[in-house]
């Protein structure tokens, strides 16, 4: 755990801070966000180079050492950035979220929750594929070839594991920390909306208490890494809307996001349509043509690093057909496929509790497990509940009171299109919804928007009450089951295996996969310290609440 944490912090600090110091035309929080994405791209390119050339992974140590030298050279530029109050606040906020998610990751005895299972192992396997340079015909979890998923996040993780050790516990740490980086573009977006320091504290608290964010940060796959680049693209577009440079960088961010997860493709279409819709009533800003050319060229070169190489090694047809959208598509008519898409949209808005899959999930003897899976499905798969029971009411209130303007028109074009395309790319029927695949960045944007709201007192009380429900039903129950703490308390005479057998069949299978890998989780390595971890998590949450409350008290005195 410690080597992987140090490798992550050293690389992102030594490379990110000097990069942020150089971005002088950006606001301080925008510089942090852009630097986080920039470091990921640098690590991706460097790791891909190491993989292709066959040199030792230890050569990657040159990056942080070069970054440290760069830090020393640029120390005069870095000091004003670190003295900025917002920067210090957001860096502390990232630490809160990172420690919160790492603590929850430590408590996971075995991954479970609705139908989530082997993806946690496939992405670890993909990182190991690059580290050990396995044969190109390697099949992941007995079904997926290498081109089935894009490699950016896997290569970033491979590089960091190449420096710290490729065991699964290190992988859990790196993936959790990678997911926590979304706080930087979200903080920058709140500041672009005119938010104050208290808003930044509230954003951190909302992220800590949002089940969708926490569950994705602790299930080690690449969706949050892709969400980081989508959020960066939105941040750059907001800058462009104000006449600042950004439209070209938005293209690069979306290209990087697509290399992290193919679920970014609907965002490219939806955001592009939103920009075109916005330009119908606004003149094209000066300098956009040059930015688009340069940004498009950089984005094309970045994507070519994967698609050209994969096309040469596997063939263009194999690369295109390996994606789940194509590989899982039934041999159906266009009309039948449209019917599947409409059904998935409907179920994303209102889940079909009568579906065969939900009945399969409920086929368990444990009542707490059934309740956990029901709430897990709502928080992960339902478009509305994914925002959290607390924040959803605030968002509805704010949408109703949002004045007409370019921003409103932009999102009225983007959100419906994103919902349609985001569900249409899943070519098989899903009875419970698909919010967790393509709509995760939209949920995070909603939380940033909610953090900037000032609702009436009655709604603020409902907001706090809803957040408490989210914490108990979406986080407490979920990790109480994954850690087996809750089940051991309810059934003190049963063994761990007997407790797992009381859950749904997919949870039972996931535990079998853990035994099959013969890799200890962080949970296993911290045996005897779990009660301390729970106490520290409670203290961390209390500190986050106090931090937000104290900021509000200072504001009232100003």
Coordinates of N, CA, C and O in Angstrom, one line a residue, residues 71-240:
X71 N 10.6 21.3 -10.6 CA 10.0 22.0 -9.5 C 11.1 23.0 -8.9 O 10.7 24.2 -8.6
X72 N 12.3 22.6 -8.8 CA 13.3 23.5 -8.2 C 13.6 24.7 -9.1 O 13.7 25.8 -8.7
X73 N 13.7 24.4 -10.4 CA 13.9 25.5 -11.4 C 12.8 26.5 -11.4 O 13.0 27.7 -11.5
X74 N 11.5 26.0 -11.3 CA 10.4 26.8 -11.4 C 9.8 27.2 -10.0 O 8.6 27.6 -9.9
X75 N 10.6 27.1 -9.0 CA 10.0 27.3 -7.6 C 9.5 28.8 -7.5 O 8.5 29.0 -6.7
X76 N 10.0 29.7 -8.2 CA 9.5 31.1 -8.0 C 8.1 31.2 -8.6 O 7.3 32.1 -8.2
X77 N 7.8 30.4 -9.7 CA 6.5 30.5 -10.2 C 5.5 29.6 -9.4 O 4.3 29.9 -9.5
X78 N 6.0 28.6 -8.8 CA 5.2 27.7 -8.0 C 4.7 28.3 -6.7 O 3.5 28.1 -6.3
X79 N 5.5 29.2 -6.1 CA 5.1 29.7 -4.8 C 3.8 30.5 -4.8 O 2.9 30.2 -3.9
X80 N 3.6 31.4 -5.8 CA 2.3 32.1 -5.8 C 1.1 31.1 -5.9 O 0.0 31.4 -5.4
X81 N 1.3 30.1 -6.7 CA 0.2 29.1 -6.9 C -0.2 28.4 -5.6 O -1.3 28.3 -5.2
X82 N 0.8 28.0 -4.9 CA 0.6 27.2 -3.6 C 0.1 28.2 -2.5 O -0.5 27.7 -1.5
X83 N 0.4 29.5 -2.6 CA -0.1 30.4 -1.6 C -1.6 30.8 -1.9 O -2.2 31.4 -1.0
X84 N -2.1 30.4 -3.0 CA -3.5 30.7 -3.3 C -4.4 29.9 -2.4 O -4.3 28.7 -2.2
X85 N -5.4 30.6 -1.8 CA -6.3 30.0 -0.8 C -7.1 28.9 -1.4 O -7.3 27.8 -0.8
X86 N -7.6 29.1 -2.6 CA -8.4 28.1 -3.2 C -7.6 26.8 -3.5 O -8.1 25.7 -3.4
X87 N -6.4 27.0 -4.0 CA -5.5 25.9 -4.3 C -5.3 25.0 -3.1 O -5.4 23.8 -3.1
X88 N -5.0 25.7 -1.9 CA -4.7 24.9 -0.7 C -6.0 24.2 -0.3 O -6.0 23.1 0.2
X89 N -7.1 24.9 -0.4 CA -8.4 24.3 0.0 C -8.7 23.1 -0.8 O -9.1 22.0 -0.3
X90 N -8.5 23.1 -2.2 CA -8.8 22.0 -3.0 C -7.8 20.9 -2.8 O -8.2 19.7 -2.9
X91 N -6.6 21.2 -2.6 CA -5.6 20.1 -2.3 C -6.0 19.4 -1.0 O -5.9 18.1 -1.0
X92 N -6.4 20.1 0.0 CA -6.9 19.5 1.2 C -8.1 18.7 0.9 O -8.3 17.6 1.5
X93 N -9.0 19.2 0.1 CA -10.2 18.5 -0.3 C -9.9 17.2 -1.0 O -10.6 16.2 -0.7
X94 N -9.0 17.2 -1.9 CA -8.6 16.0 -2.6 C -8.1 15.0 -1.5 O -8.4 13.8 -1.6
X95 N -7.3 15.4 -0.6 CA -6.8 14.5 0.5 C -7.9 13.9 1.2 O -7.9 12.7 1.6
X96 N -9.0 14.7 1.6 CA -10.1 14.1 2.2 C -10.8 13.0 1.4 O -11.1 11.9 2.0
X97 N -11.0 13.3 0.2 CA -11.7 12.3 -0.7 C -10.8 11.1 -0.9 O -11.3 9.9 -0.9
X98 N -9.5 11.3 -1.1 CA -8.6 10.1 -1.3 C -8.5 9.3 -0.1 O -8.6 8.0 -0.2
X99 N -8.4 9.8 1.1 CA -8.4 9.0 2.3 C -9.7 8.4 2.6 O -9.7 7.2 3.1
X100 N -10.8 9.1 2.3 CA -12.1 8.5 2.5 C -12.3 7.2 1.6 O -12.7 6.2 2.1
X101 N -12.0 7.4 0.3 CA -12.1 6.2 -0.6 C -11.1 5.1 -0.3 O -11.5 3.9 -0.4
X102 N -9.9 5.5 0.1 CA -8.9 4.4 0.5 C -9.4 3.7 1.7 O -9.2 2.4 1.8
X103 N -9.9 4.4 2.7 CA -10.4 3.7 3.9 C -11.5 2.8 3.6 O -11.6 1.6 4.1
X104 N -12.5 3.2 2.7 CA -13.5 2.3 2.3 C -13.0 1.1 1.5 O -13.5 0.0 1.6
X105 N -12.0 1.4 0.7 CA -11.4 0.3 -0.1 C -10.8 -0.8 0.8 O -10.9 -2.0 0.6
X106 N -10.2 -0.4 1.9 CA -9.6 -1.3 2.9 C -10.6 -2.2 3.5 O -10.3 -3.4 3.8
X107 N -11.9 -1.7 3.6 CA -12.9 -2.5 4.3 C -13.6 -3.6 3.4 O -14.4 -4.3 3.8
X108 N -13.2 -3.6 2.1 CA -13.8 -4.6 1.2 C -13.2 -6.0 1.3 O -12.1 -6.2 0.9
X109 N -14.0 -6.9 1.9 CA -13.6 -8.3 2.0 C -13.7 -9.0 0.6 O -12.8 -9.7 0.2
X110 N -14.7 -8.7 -0.1 CA -14.9 -9.2 -1.5 C -15.9 -8.3 -2.2 O -16.8 -7.8 -1.6
X111 N -15.6 -8.0 -3.5 CA -16.4 -7.1 -4.3 C -17.8 -7.7 -4.5 O -17.9 -8.9 -4.9
X112 N -18.8 -6.9 -4.3 CA -20.2 -7.3 -4.6 C -21.1 -6.1 -4.8 O -20.6 -5.0 -4.5
X113 N -22.3 -6.3 -5.2 CA -23.2 -5.2 -5.5 C -23.9 -5.4 -6.8 O -23.2 -5.3 -7.9
X114 N -25.2 -5.8 -6.8 CA -25.9 -6.1 -8.0 C -25.1 -7.1 -8.9 O -24.7 -8.1 -8.5
X115 N -24.9 -6.7 -10.2 CA -24.3 -7.5 -11.2 C -22.8 -7.2 -11.4 O -22.2 -7.8 -12.3
X116 N -22.2 -6.4 -10.5 CA -20.8 -6.0 -10.7 C -19.9 -7.2 -10.2 O -20.0 -7.7 -9.1
X117 N -19.0 -7.7 -11.1 CA -18.2 -8.8 -10.7 C -16.8 -8.7 -11.3 O -16.0 -8.0 -10.8
X118 N -16.6 -9.4 -12.4 CA -15.2 -9.7 -12.9 C -14.5 -8.5 -13.5 O -13.3 -8.6 -13.7
X119 N -15.1 -7.4 -13.7 CA -14.4 -6.2 -14.3 C -13.3 -5.8 -13.4 O -12.3 -5.3 -13.9
X120 N -13.4 -6.0 -12.1 CA -12.3 -5.6 -11.2 C -11.0 -6.4 -11.5 O -9.9 -5.8 -11.4
X121 N -11.2 -7.6 -11.9 CA -10.0 -8.4 -12.2 C -9.5 -8.2 -13.6 O -8.3 -8.2 -13.8
X122 N -10.4 -7.9 -14.5 CA -10.0 -7.7 -15.9 C -9.1 -6.5 -16.0 O -8.0 -6.6 -16.7
X123 N -9.4 -5.4 -15.4 CA -8.5 -4.3 -15.5 C -7.2 -4.5 -14.8 O -6.2 -3.9 -15.2
X124 N -7.2 -5.2 -13.7 CA -5.9 -5.6 -13.1 C -5.1 -6.4 -14.1 O -3.9 -6.2 -14.2
X125 N -5.8 -7.4 -14.7 CA -5.1 -8.3 -15.6 C -4.6 -7.5 -16.8 O -3.5 -7.8 -17.3
X126 N -5.3 -6.5 -17.3 CA -4.8 -5.6 -18.4 C -3.5 -4.9 -18.0 O -2.6 -4.7 -18.8
X127 N -3.5 -4.4 -16.8 CA -2.3 -3.7 -16.3 C -1.1 -4.7 -16.3 O 0.0 -4.3 -16.7
X128 N -1.4 -5.9 -15.8 CA -0.3 -6.9 -15.7 C 0.1 -7.3 -17.1 O 1.3 -7.6 -17.4
X129 N -0.8 -7.3 -18.1 CA -0.5 -7.6 -19.5 C 0.6 -6.7 -20.0 O 1.6 -7.1 -20.6
X130 N 0.5 -5.4 -19.7 CA 1.5 -4.5 -20.2 C 2.8 -4.6 -19.4 O 3.9 -4.5 -20.0
X131 N 2.7 -4.8 -18.1 CA 3.9 -4.9 -17.3 C 4.7 -6.1 -17.7 O 6.0 -5.9 -17.9
X132 N 4.1 -7.2 -17.9 CA 4.8 -8.4 -18.2 C 4.9 -8.7 -19.7 O 5.5 -9.8 -20.0
X133 N 4.3 -7.9 -20.5 CA 4.4 -8.1 -22.0 C 3.9 -9.5 -22.4 O 4.6 -10.2 -23.0
X134 N 2.7 -9.8 -22.0 CA 2.1 -11.1 -22.3 C 1.9 -11.1 -23.9 O 1.8 -10.1 -24.5
X135 N 1.6 -12.3 -24.4 CA 1.3 -12.5 -25.8 C 0.1 -11.6 -26.2 O -0.9 -11.5 -25.4
X136 N 0.1 -11.1 -27.4 CA -1.0 -10.3 -27.9 C -2.3 -11.0 -28.0 O -3.4 -10.4 -28.0
X137 N -2.3 -12.3 -28.1 CA -3.6 -13.1 -28.2 C -4.1 -13.5 -26.8 O -5.1 -14.3 -26.8
X138 N -3.6 -12.8 -25.8 CA -4.1 -13.1 -24.4 C -5.6 -12.7 -24.4 O -6.0 -11.7 -24.9
X139 N -6.4 -13.6 -23.8 CA -7.8 -13.3 -23.6 C -8.1 -13.0 -22.1 O -7.7 -13.8 -21.2
X140 N -8.8 -11.9 -21.9 CA -9.1 -11.4 -20.5 C -10.4 -12.0 -20.0 O -11.4 -11.9 -20.8
X141 N -10.4 -12.5 -18.8 CA -11.6 -13.1 -18.2 C -12.3 -14.0 -19.2 O -13.5 -14.1 -19.2
X142 N -11.5 -14.7 -20.0 CA -12.0 -15.8 -20.9 C -13.0 -15.3 -21.9 O -13.8 -16.1 -22.5
X143 N -13.0 -14.0 -22.2 CA -13.9 -13.5 -23.2 C -13.5 -12.3 -24.0 O -13.9 -12.1 -25.2
X144 N -12.6 -11.4 -23.5 CA -12.3 -10.2 -24.1 C -10.8 -10.2 -24.6 O -9.9 -10.6 -23.9
X145 N -10.6 -9.7 -25.9 CA -9.3 -9.5 -26.4 C -8.8 -8.1 -26.0 O -9.5 -7.3 -25.4
X146 N -7.5 -7.9 -26.2 CA -6.9 -6.6 -25.8 C -7.6 -5.4 -26.4 O -7.9 -4.4 -25.7
X147 N -8.1 -5.4 -27.7 CA -8.7 -4.2 -28.3 C -10.1 -4.0 -27.7 O -10.7 -2.9 -28.1
X148 N -10.7 -4.9 -26.9 CA -12.0 -4.7 -26.4 C -12.2 -3.4 -25.5 O -13.3 -2.9 -25.4
X149 N -11.1 -3.0 -24.9 CA -11.1 -1.8 -24.1 C -9.9 -1.0 -24.4 O -8.8 -1.5 -24.7
X150 N -10.0 0.3 -24.3 CA -8.9 1.2 -24.6 C -7.9 1.2 -23.5 O -8.2 0.8 -22.4
X151 N -6.6 1.6 -23.7 CA -5.6 1.3 -22.7 C -5.1 2.4 -21.9 O -4.2 2.2 -21.0
X152 N -5.5 3.6 -22.0 CA -4.9 4.8 -21.3 C -4.8 4.5 -19.8 O -3.7 4.6 -19.2
X153 N -5.9 4.3 -19.2 CA -5.9 4.1 -17.7 C -5.1 2.9 -17.3 O -4.3 2.9 -16.3
X154 N -5.2 1.8 -18.1 CA -4.5 0.6 -17.8 C -3.0 0.8 -17.9 O -2.2 0.2 -17.1
X155 N -2.5 1.6 -18.9 CA -1.1 1.8 -19.0 C -0.6 2.8 -17.9 O 0.5 2.6 -17.4
X156 N -1.4 3.7 -17.5 CA -1.0 4.6 -16.4 C -0.8 3.8 -15.2 O 0.2 3.9 -14.4
X157 N -1.8 2.9 -14.9 CA -1.7 2.0 -13.7 C -0.5 1.1 -13.9 O 0.3 0.8 -12.9
X158 N -0.3 0.5 -15.1 CA 0.9 -0.4 -15.3 C 2.2 0.3 -15.0 O 3.1 -0.2 -14.4
X159 N 2.3 1.6 -15.4 CA 3.5 2.3 -15.1 C 3.8 2.5 -13.6 O 4.9 2.3 -13.1
X160 N 2.7 2.9 -12.9 CA 2.8 3.1 -11.5 C 3.1 1.8 -10.7 O 3.9 1.7 -9.8
X161 N 2.5 0.7 -11.2 CA 2.7 -0.6 -10.6 C 4.1 -1.1 -10.9 O 4.7 -1.9 -10.1
X162 N 4.6 -0.8 -12.1 CA 5.9 -1.1 -12.5 C 7.0 -0.5 -11.6 O 8.1 -1.1 -11.4
X163 N 6.6 0.6 -10.9 CA 7.5 1.3 -10.0 C 7.3 0.8 -8.5 O 8.3 0.9 -7.7
X164 N 6.1 0.2 -8.2 CA 5.8 -0.1 -6.8 C 5.5 -1.5 -6.5 O 5.5 -1.9 -5.4
X165 N 5.3 -2.3 -7.6 CA 5.0 -3.7 -7.3 C 3.6 -4.0 -7.9 O 2.7 -3.2 -7.8
X166 N 3.5 -5.2 -8.6 CA 2.3 -5.5 -9.3 C 1.3 -6.3 -8.6 O 0.4 -7.0 -9.2
X167 N 1.3 -6.4 -7.3 CA 0.3 -7.1 -6.5 C -1.0 -6.4 -6.5 O -1.1 -5.2 -6.8
X168 N -2.1 -7.1 -6.2 CA -3.4 -6.6 -6.4 C -3.7 -5.5 -5.4 O -4.4 -4.5 -5.7
X169 N -3.1 -5.6 -4.2 CA -3.4 -4.5 -3.2 C -2.8 -3.2 -3.7 O -3.4 -2.1 -3.5
X170 N -1.6 -3.2 -4.3 CA -1.1 -2.0 -4.9 C -2.0 -1.4 -6.0 O -2.2 -0.2 -6.2
X171 N -2.6 -2.4 -6.8 CA -3.5 -2.0 -7.8 C -4.7 -1.3 -7.2 O -5.2 -0.3 -7.8
X172 N -5.3 -1.8 -6.1 CA -6.4 -1.2 -5.5 C -6.1 0.2 -5.1 O -6.9 1.1 -5.3
X173 N -4.9 0.5 -4.5 CA -4.5 1.8 -4.1 C -4.4 2.8 -5.3 O -5.0 3.9 -5.2
X174 N -3.7 2.3 -6.3 CA -3.5 3.2 -7.5 C -4.8 3.6 -8.1 O -5.1 4.7 -8.5
X175 N -5.7 2.6 -8.3 CA -7.0 2.9 -9.0 C -7.9 3.8 -8.2 O -8.6 4.6 -8.7
X176 N -7.9 3.6 -6.8 CA -8.7 4.5 -6.0 C -8.2 5.9 -6.0 O -8.9 6.8 -6.1
X177 N -6.8 6.1 -5.9 CA -6.3 7.4 -6.0 C -6.5 8.0 -7.4 O -6.8 9.3 -7.5
X178 N -6.5 7.2 -8.4 CA -6.7 7.8 -9.8 C -8.1 8.3 -9.9 O -8.4 9.4 -10.4
X179 N -9.1 7.6 -9.3 CA -10.5 8.0 -9.3 C -10.7 9.3 -8.5 O -11.6 10.1 -8.9
X180 N -10.0 9.5 -7.5 CA -10.2 10.6 -6.6 C -9.8 11.9 -7.3 O -10.2 13.0 -6.9
X181 N -9.1 11.9 -8.4 CA -8.6 13.1 -9.1 C -9.7 13.9 -9.7 O -9.5 15.1 -10.1
X182 N -10.9 13.3 -9.8 CA -12.1 14.1 -10.4 C -12.4 15.3 -9.6 O -13.1 16.2 -10.1
X183 N -11.9 15.4 -8.4 CA -12.3 16.6 -7.6 C -11.6 17.8 -8.2 O -12.2 18.9 -8.0
X184 N -10.5 17.7 -8.9 CA -9.9 18.9 -9.4 C -10.7 19.6 -10.5 O -10.9 20.8 -10.4
X185 N -11.1 18.9 -11.6 CA -11.9 19.6 -12.5 C -13.3 20.0 -12.0 O -13.8 21.1 -12.4
X186 N -13.8 19.3 -11.0 CA -15.1 19.7 -10.4 C -15.0 20.9 -9.6 O -15.8 21.8 -9.7
X187 N -13.9 21.1 -8.9 CA -13.6 22.3 -8.2 C -13.4 23.5 -9.1 O -13.9 24.6 -8.9
X188 N -12.7 23.3 -10.2 CA -12.5 24.3 -11.2 C -13.8 24.8 -11.8 O -14.1 26.0 -12.0
X189 N -14.7 23.8 -12.0 CA -16.0 24.1 -12.6 C -16.9 24.9 -11.6 O -17.6 25.8 -12.0
X190 N -16.8 24.6 -10.4 CA -17.6 25.4 -9.4 C -17.1 26.8 -9.3 O -17.8 27.8 -9.2
X191 N -15.7 27.0 -9.4 CA -15.2 28.3 -9.4 C -15.6 29.1 -10.6 O -15.8 30.3 -10.6
X192 N -15.6 28.4 -11.8 CA -16.1 29.1 -13.0 C -17.5 29.6 -12.9 O -17.9 30.5 -13.6
X193 N -18.3 29.0 -12.0 CA -19.7 29.4 -11.8 C -19.8 30.5 -10.7 O -20.9 30.8 -10.3
X194 N -18.6 31.0 -10.3 CA -18.6 32.0 -9.3 C -18.7 31.6 -7.8 O -19.1 32.3 -6.9
X195 N -18.3 30.3 -7.6 CA -18.5 29.7 -6.2 C -17.4 30.3 -5.3 O -16.4 30.8 -5.7
X196 N -17.7 30.3 -4.0 CA -16.8 30.8 -3.0 C -16.1 29.6 -2.3 O -16.3 28.4 -2.6
X197 N -15.3 29.9 -1.3 CA -14.5 28.9 -0.6 C -15.4 27.9 0.1 O -15.1 26.7 0.1
X198 N -16.5 28.3 0.6 CA -17.5 27.4 1.3 C -18.0 26.4 0.3 O -18.3 25.3 0.7
X199 N -18.3 26.8 -0.9 CA -18.8 25.9 -1.9 C -17.8 24.8 -2.2 O -18.2 23.7 -2.4
X200 N -16.5 25.1 -2.2 CA -15.5 24.1 -2.4 C -15.6 23.0 -1.3 O -15.4 21.8 -1.5
X201 N -15.7 23.5 -0.1 CA -15.9 22.6 1.1 C -17.1 21.7 0.9 O -17.1 20.5 1.2
X202 N -18.2 22.3 0.5 CA -19.5 21.6 0.3 C -19.3 20.6 -0.8 O -19.8 19.4 -0.7
X203 N -18.6 20.9 -1.9 CA -18.4 20.0 -3.0 C -17.7 18.7 -2.5 O -18.1 17.6 -2.8
X204 N -16.7 18.9 -1.7 CA -16.0 17.7 -1.1 C -16.9 16.9 -0.3 O -16.9 15.6 -0.4
X205 N -17.8 17.5 0.5 CA -18.7 16.7 1.3 C -19.7 16.0 0.5 O -20.1 14.8 0.7
X206 N -20.2 16.7 -0.6 CA -21.2 16.0 -1.5 C -20.6 14.8 -2.2 O -21.2 13.8 -2.4
X207 N -19.3 14.9 -2.6 CA -18.6 13.8 -3.2 C -18.4 12.6 -2.2 O -18.6 11.5 -2.6
X208 N -18.1 12.9 -1.0 CA -17.8 11.9 0.0 C -19.1 11.1 0.3 O -19.1 9.9 0.6
X209 N -20.3 11.8 0.2 CA -21.5 11.2 0.5 C -22.3 10.8 -0.7 O -23.5 10.4 -0.5
X210 N -21.8 10.8 -1.9 CA -22.5 10.4 -3.0 C -22.2 8.9 -3.3 O -21.0 8.5 -3.6
X211 N -23.1 8.0 -3.2 CA -22.9 6.6 -3.4 C -22.3 6.2 -4.8 O -21.4 5.4 -4.9
X212 N -22.8 6.9 -5.8 CA -22.3 6.6 -7.1 C -20.8 6.9 -7.2 O -20.0 6.0 -7.8
X213 N -20.3 8.0 -6.7 CA -18.9 8.3 -6.8 C -18.1 7.4 -6.0 O -17.1 6.8 -6.4
X214 N -18.5 7.1 -4.7 CA -17.8 6.3 -3.8 C -17.7 4.8 -4.3 O -16.6 4.2 -4.3
X215 N -18.8 4.3 -4.8 CA -18.8 3.0 -5.3 C -17.9 2.8 -6.5 O -17.3 1.8 -6.7
X216 N -17.9 3.8 -7.4 CA -17.0 3.7 -8.6 C -15.6 3.9 -8.2 O -14.7 3.3 -8.9
X217 N -15.3 4.7 -7.2 CA -13.9 4.9 -6.8 C -13.3 3.7 -6.1 O -12.1 3.5 -6.2
X218 N -14.1 2.9 -5.5 CA -13.6 1.7 -4.8 C -13.8 0.4 -5.6 O -13.3 -0.6 -5.2
X219 N -14.5 0.4 -6.7 CA -14.5 -0.7 -7.6 C -13.5 -0.4 -8.7 O -13.7 0.5 -9.5
X220 N -12.4 -1.1 -8.7 CA -11.2 -0.7 -9.5 C -11.3 -0.9 -11.0 O -10.7 -1.8 -11.5
X221 N -12.1 0.0 -11.6 CA -12.2 0.0 -13.1 C -11.9 1.4 -13.6 O -11.6 2.3 -12.8
X222 N -12.1 1.7 -14.9 CA -11.5 2.9 -15.5 C -12.5 4.0 -15.7 O -12.2 5.0 -16.4
X223 N -13.8 3.8 -15.2 CA -14.8 4.8 -15.6 C -14.5 6.2 -15.0 O -14.8 7.2 -15.6
X224 N -14.0 6.3 -13.8 CA -13.7 7.6 -13.2 C -12.5 8.3 -13.9 O -12.4 9.5 -14.0
X225 N -11.5 7.5 -14.4 CA -10.4 8.0 -15.1 C -11.0 8.7 -16.4 O -10.5 9.8 -16.8
X226 N -11.9 8.0 -17.1 CA -12.5 8.6 -18.2 C -13.3 9.8 -17.9 O -13.3 10.8 -18.6
X227 N -14.1 9.8 -16.8 CA -14.9 10.9 -16.3 C -14.0 12.2 -16.1 O -14.4 13.3 -16.3
X228 N -12.8 12.0 -15.6 CA -11.9 13.1 -15.4 C -11.7 13.9 -16.6 O -11.8 15.1 -16.7
X229 N -11.5 13.2 -17.8 CA -11.2 13.9 -19.0 C -12.5 14.5 -19.6 O -12.5 15.6 -20.2
X230 N -13.7 13.9 -19.4 CA -14.9 14.6 -19.8 C -15.1 15.9 -19.0 O -15.5 16.9 -19.6
X231 N -14.9 15.8 -17.7 CA -15.0 17.0 -16.9 C -14.0 18.1 -17.3 O -14.4 19.3 -17.3
X232 N -12.8 17.7 -17.7 CA -11.9 18.7 -18.2 C -12.4 19.3 -19.5 O -12.2 20.5 -19.7
X233 N -12.9 18.5 -20.3 CA -13.5 19.0 -21.6 C -14.6 20.0 -21.3 O -14.6 21.1 -22.0
X234 N -15.5 19.7 -20.4 CA -16.5 20.7 -20.0 C -15.9 22.0 -19.5 O -16.3 23.1 -19.8
X235 N -14.9 21.8 -18.7 CA -14.2 23.0 -18.1 C -13.6 23.9 -19.2 O -13.7 25.1 -19.2
X236 N -12.9 23.2 -20.2 CA -12.4 24.0 -21.3 C -13.5 24.6 -22.2 O -13.3 25.8 -22.7
X237 N -14.6 24.0 -22.3 CA -15.7 24.6 -23.1 C -16.3 25.8 -22.4 O -16.7 26.8 -23.0
X238 N -16.4 25.7 -21.1 CA -16.8 26.9 -20.3 C -15.9 28.0 -20.4 O -16.3 29.2 -20.5
X239 N -14.6 27.7 -20.5 CA -13.6 28.8 -20.7 C -13.8 29.4 -22.1 O -13.8 30.6 -22.3
X240 N -14.0 28.5 -23.1 CA -14.2 29.0 -24.5 C -15.5 29.8 -24.6 O -15.5 30.8 -25.4

